[in-house]
XYZ file of N, CA, C and O in Angstrom:
344
model
N 30.655 77.343 29.098
C 29.983 76.116 28.731
C 30.241 75.841 27.253
O 30.204 76.732 26.433
N 30.504 74.568 26.953
C 30.688 74.120 25.575
C 29.642 73.050 25.302
O 29.259 72.312 26.207
N 29.181 72.996 24.064
C 28.190 71.985 23.729
C 28.291 71.592 22.264
O 28.808 72.350 21.442
N 27.800 70.394 21.961
C 27.711 69.930 20.589
C 26.429 69.125 20.426
O 25.876 68.606 21.393
N 25.958 69.056 19.187
C 24.762 68.288 18.857
C 25.200 67.063 18.078
O 26.106 67.130 17.249
N 24.532 65.941 18.358
C 24.911 64.687 17.726
C 23.656 63.921 17.314
O 22.665 63.896 18.047
N 23.721 63.290 16.149
C 22.636 62.433 15.664
C 23.033 60.993 15.965
O 24.063 60.520 15.480
N 22.238 60.295 16.772
C 22.556 58.926 17.172
C 22.601 58.041 15.921
O 21.637 57.987 15.164
N 23.731 57.351 15.725
C 23.955 56.525 14.543
C 23.796 55.033 14.817
O 23.493 54.264 13.916
N 24.032 54.610 16.030
C 24.081 53.206 16.388
C 22.679 52.597 16.437
O 21.776 53.162 17.040
N 22.516 51.440 15.821
C 21.229 50.740 15.840
C 20.752 50.439 17.251
O 19.565 50.472 17.543
N 21.703 50.095 18.139
C 21.337 49.746 19.515
C 21.105 50.974 20.384
O 20.661 50.859 21.518
N 21.424 52.150 19.835
C 21.237 53.432 20.533
C 21.920 53.427 21.888
O 23.091 53.117 21.986
N 21.181 53.737 22.957
C 21.812 53.913 24.263
C 21.319 52.848 25.226
O 20.246 52.944 25.776
N 22.116 51.815 25.398
C 21.827 50.811 26.409
C 22.883 50.940 27.507
O 23.666 51.890 27.497
N 22.895 50.001 28.453
C 23.753 50.189 29.617
C 25.246 50.237 29.283
O 25.986 50.989 29.907
N 25.697 49.475 28.299
C 27.125 49.473 27.944
C 27.633 50.864 27.580
O 28.538 51.401 28.234
N 27.072 51.496 26.545
C 27.533 52.834 26.174
C 27.291 53.872 27.272
O 28.137 54.742 27.504
N 26.169 53.785 27.952
C 25.880 54.744 29.028
C 26.888 54.594 30.164
O 27.352 55.586 30.735
N 27.253 53.367 30.495
C 28.241 53.122 31.541
C 29.619 53.615 31.150
O 30.348 54.180 31.978
N 29.997 53.426 29.882
C 31.306 53.923 29.421
C 31.345 55.455 29.463
O 32.353 56.043 29.852
N 30.243 56.089 29.078
C 30.184 57.555 29.165
C 30.333 58.017 30.605
O 31.066 58.973 30.894
N 29.663 57.342 31.528
C 29.755 57.703 32.944
C 31.181 57.561 33.451
O 31.674 58.419 34.184
N 31.878 56.510 33.033
C 33.263 56.303 33.441
C 34.145 57.448 32.954
O 34.992 57.951 33.704
N 33.927 57.880 31.732
C 34.706 58.999 31.179
C 34.427 60.283 31.954
O 35.346 60.985 32.383
N 33.154 60.586 32.152
C 32.771 61.837 32.806
C 33.264 61.880 34.256
O 33.715 62.928 34.732
N 33.231 60.761 34.942
C 33.662 60.728 36.345
C 35.155 60.965 36.517
O 35.616 61.227 37.628
N 35.916 60.910 35.446
C 37.341 61.230 35.513
C 37.578 62.737 35.638
O 38.704 63.171 35.856
N 36.520 63.507 35.505
C 36.577 64.974 35.596
C 35.564 65.435 36.645
O 34.530 66.025 36.311
N 35.834 65.184 37.926
C 34.841 65.475 38.965
C 34.516 66.965 39.139
O 33.491 67.302 39.720
N 35.371 67.833 38.610
C 35.135 69.270 38.747
C 34.282 69.837 37.612
O 34.018 71.033 37.557
N 33.833 68.970 36.698
C 33.108 69.419 35.515
C 31.833 68.599 35.344
O 31.827 67.399 35.559
N 30.760 69.267 34.949
C 29.455 68.629 34.759
C 29.211 68.413 33.273
O 29.462 69.302 32.462
N 28.701 67.230 32.928
C 28.347 66.940 31.543
C 26.908 66.428 31.520
O 26.548 65.540 32.289
N 26.102 66.997 30.642
C 24.706 66.582 30.520
C 24.384 66.264 29.063
O 25.077 66.714 28.146
N 23.325 65.495 28.889
C 22.827 65.194 27.551
C 21.351 65.555 27.523
O 20.614 65.259 28.464
N 20.942 66.230 26.453
C 19.552 66.689 26.318
C 18.951 66.082 25.062
O 19.573 66.100 24.001
N 17.745 65.570 25.215
C 16.965 65.112 24.074
C 15.590 65.746 24.224
O 14.844 65.409 25.152
N 15.291 66.681 23.370
C 14.047 67.438 23.511
C 14.104 68.261 24.782
O 15.053 68.998 25.012
N 13.107 68.106 25.623
C 13.063 68.846 26.889
C 13.680 68.073 28.046
O 13.817 68.601 29.140
N 14.043 66.822 27.809
C 14.569 65.974 28.884
C 16.093 66.054 28.934
O 16.755 66.056 27.907
N 16.626 66.112 30.161
C 18.068 66.247 30.375
C 18.516 65.196 31.381
O 17.812 64.913 32.349
N 19.726 64.644 31.139
C 20.289 63.675 32.075
C 21.770 63.971 32.292
O 22.462 64.411 31.378
N 22.232 63.715 33.489
C 23.645 63.839 33.845
C 24.376 62.636 33.252
O 24.006 61.492 33.509
N 25.413 62.876 32.448
C 26.133 61.783 31.797
C 26.879 60.884 32.776
O 27.286 59.788 32.414
N 27.056 61.314 34.008
C 27.734 60.463 34.994
C 26.761 59.462 35.626
O 27.158 58.657 36.458
N 25.485 59.499 35.245
C 24.458 58.606 35.811
C 23.830 57.781 34.695
O 22.865 58.205 34.057
N 24.379 56.585 34.441
C 23.947 55.787 33.290
C 22.454 55.457 33.257
O 21.858 55.460 32.181
N 21.846 55.201 34.383
C 20.417 54.873 34.382
C 19.575 56.074 33.942
O 18.556 55.907 33.255
N 19.992 57.268 34.316
C 19.284 58.487 33.894
C 19.443 58.688 32.383
O 18.493 59.068 31.698
N 20.658 58.424 31.882
C 20.911 58.564 30.443
C 20.053 57.562 29.672
O 19.405 57.917 28.684
N 20.022 56.318 30.128
C 19.208 55.303 29.470
C 17.724 55.669 29.518
O 16.964 55.361 28.600
N 17.319 56.341 30.581
C 15.931 56.742 30.753
C 15.438 57.736 29.715
O 14.228 57.917 29.552
N 16.344 58.367 28.994
C 15.933 59.288 27.932
C 15.323 58.532 26.758
O 14.593 59.107 25.950
N 15.645 57.240 26.644
C 15.063 56.427 25.586
C 15.557 56.765 24.192
O 14.797 56.688 23.224
N 16.822 57.122 24.067
C 17.384 57.482 22.767
C 17.389 56.290 21.819
O 17.624 55.170 22.226
N 17.125 56.587 20.546
C 17.144 55.577 19.494
C 17.914 56.128 18.292
O 18.130 57.336 18.186
N 18.260 55.235 17.391
C 18.935 55.670 16.174
C 18.101 56.750 15.490
O 16.882 56.620 15.362
N 18.763 57.824 15.092
C 18.082 58.931 14.426
C 17.704 60.075 15.347
O 17.361 61.156 14.875
N 17.786 59.864 16.664
C 17.485 60.947 17.608
C 18.634 61.945 17.646
O 19.800 61.576 17.576
N 18.284 63.207 17.778
C 19.276 64.263 17.893
C 19.391 64.655 19.366
O 18.379 64.913 20.016
N 20.623 64.666 19.865
C 20.881 65.011 21.262
C 21.891 66.148 21.320
O 22.671 66.344 20.393
N 21.867 66.873 22.427
C 22.847 67.927 22.665
C 23.601 67.596 23.937
O 22.992 67.349 24.979
N 24.920 67.584 23.834
C 25.785 67.316 24.974
C 26.386 68.642 25.418
O 26.931 69.388 24.596
N 26.277 68.945 26.711
C 26.819 70.187 27.277
C 27.825 69.846 28.361
O 27.620 68.922 29.139
N 28.903 70.621 28.398
C 29.968 70.423 29.377
C 30.261 71.779 30.021
O 30.422 72.775 29.322
N 30.327 71.800 31.356
C 30.543 73.055 32.067
C 31.419 72.809 33.294
O 31.124 71.926 34.094
N 32.473 73.605 33.425
C 33.340 73.496 34.587
C 34.800 73.742 34.217
O 35.129 73.994 33.064
N 35.679 73.653 35.200
C 37.091 73.945 34.981
C 37.773 73.076 33.917
O 38.687 73.541 33.245
N 37.340 71.835 33.759
C 37.967 70.929 32.780
C 37.116 70.766 31.525
O 37.246 69.792 30.792
N 36.254 71.735 31.255
C 35.294 71.567 30.170
C 35.943 71.398 28.803
O 35.455 70.624 27.979
N 37.048 72.078 28.536
C 37.676 71.967 27.219
C 38.188 70.547 26.996
O 37.938 69.939 25.955
N 38.875 70.008 27.982
C 39.420 68.655 27.863
C 38.302 67.611 27.777
O 38.316 66.738 26.909
N 37.306 67.702 28.664
C 36.209 66.745 28.650
C 35.393 66.873 27.368
O 34.963 65.869 26.795
N 35.193 68.077 26.886
C 34.477 68.295 25.634
C 35.153 67.528 24.500
O 34.494 66.820 23.735
N 36.480 67.648 24.393
C 37.213 66.951 23.338
C 37.090 65.437 23.474
O 36.893 64.728 22.490
N 37.186 64.946 24.705
C 37.068 63.504 24.953
C 35.672 63.012 24.562
O 35.534 61.973 23.901
N 34.648 63.748 24.943
C 33.278 63.337 24.618
C 33.001 63.411 23.116
O 32.327 62.530 22.564
N 33.514 64.428 22.455
C 33.351 64.522 20.993
C 33.946 63.292 20.327
O 33.319 62.683 19.453
N 35.155 62.909 20.744
C 35.801 61.716 20.184
C 34.980 60.469 20.497
O 34.776 59.615 19.627
N 34.509 60.364 21.727
C 33.737 59.186 22.137
C 32.461 59.044 21.301
O 32.151 57.967 20.818
N 31.733 60.127 21.149
C 30.487 60.069 20.385
C 30.755 59.756 18.927
O 30.025 58.986 18.303
N 31.803 60.327 18.350
C 32.063 60.099 16.922
C 32.532 58.686 16.639
O 32.345 58.178 15.520
N 33.116 57.993 17.611
C 33.615 56.644 17.364
C 32.718 55.540 17.928
O 32.711 54.440 17.393
N 31.980 55.824 18.989
C 31.251 54.749 19.673
C 29.739 54.849 19.563
O 29.039 53.925 19.967
N 29.215 55.923 19.074
C 27.765 56.088 19.070
C 27.257 56.083 17.647
O 26.253 56.450 17.295
């Protein structure tokens, strides 16, 4: 398992657009699971409504975890996505 922590930078935080784009990325790796954690709450990144349900806002710290056969590749893709789009 690989994971990274990220501080949400975007004023709009997590609405359907970014959550949907994350789901599209994660679904390209069906053999690997990606989750996002904020506090005690966890959501599967392939399910945008669950991700939005975390209620993330600018300044929130989240942890993204990736586990599975393609975890190294998906981890790199998600790191790039978060650093440029979030």
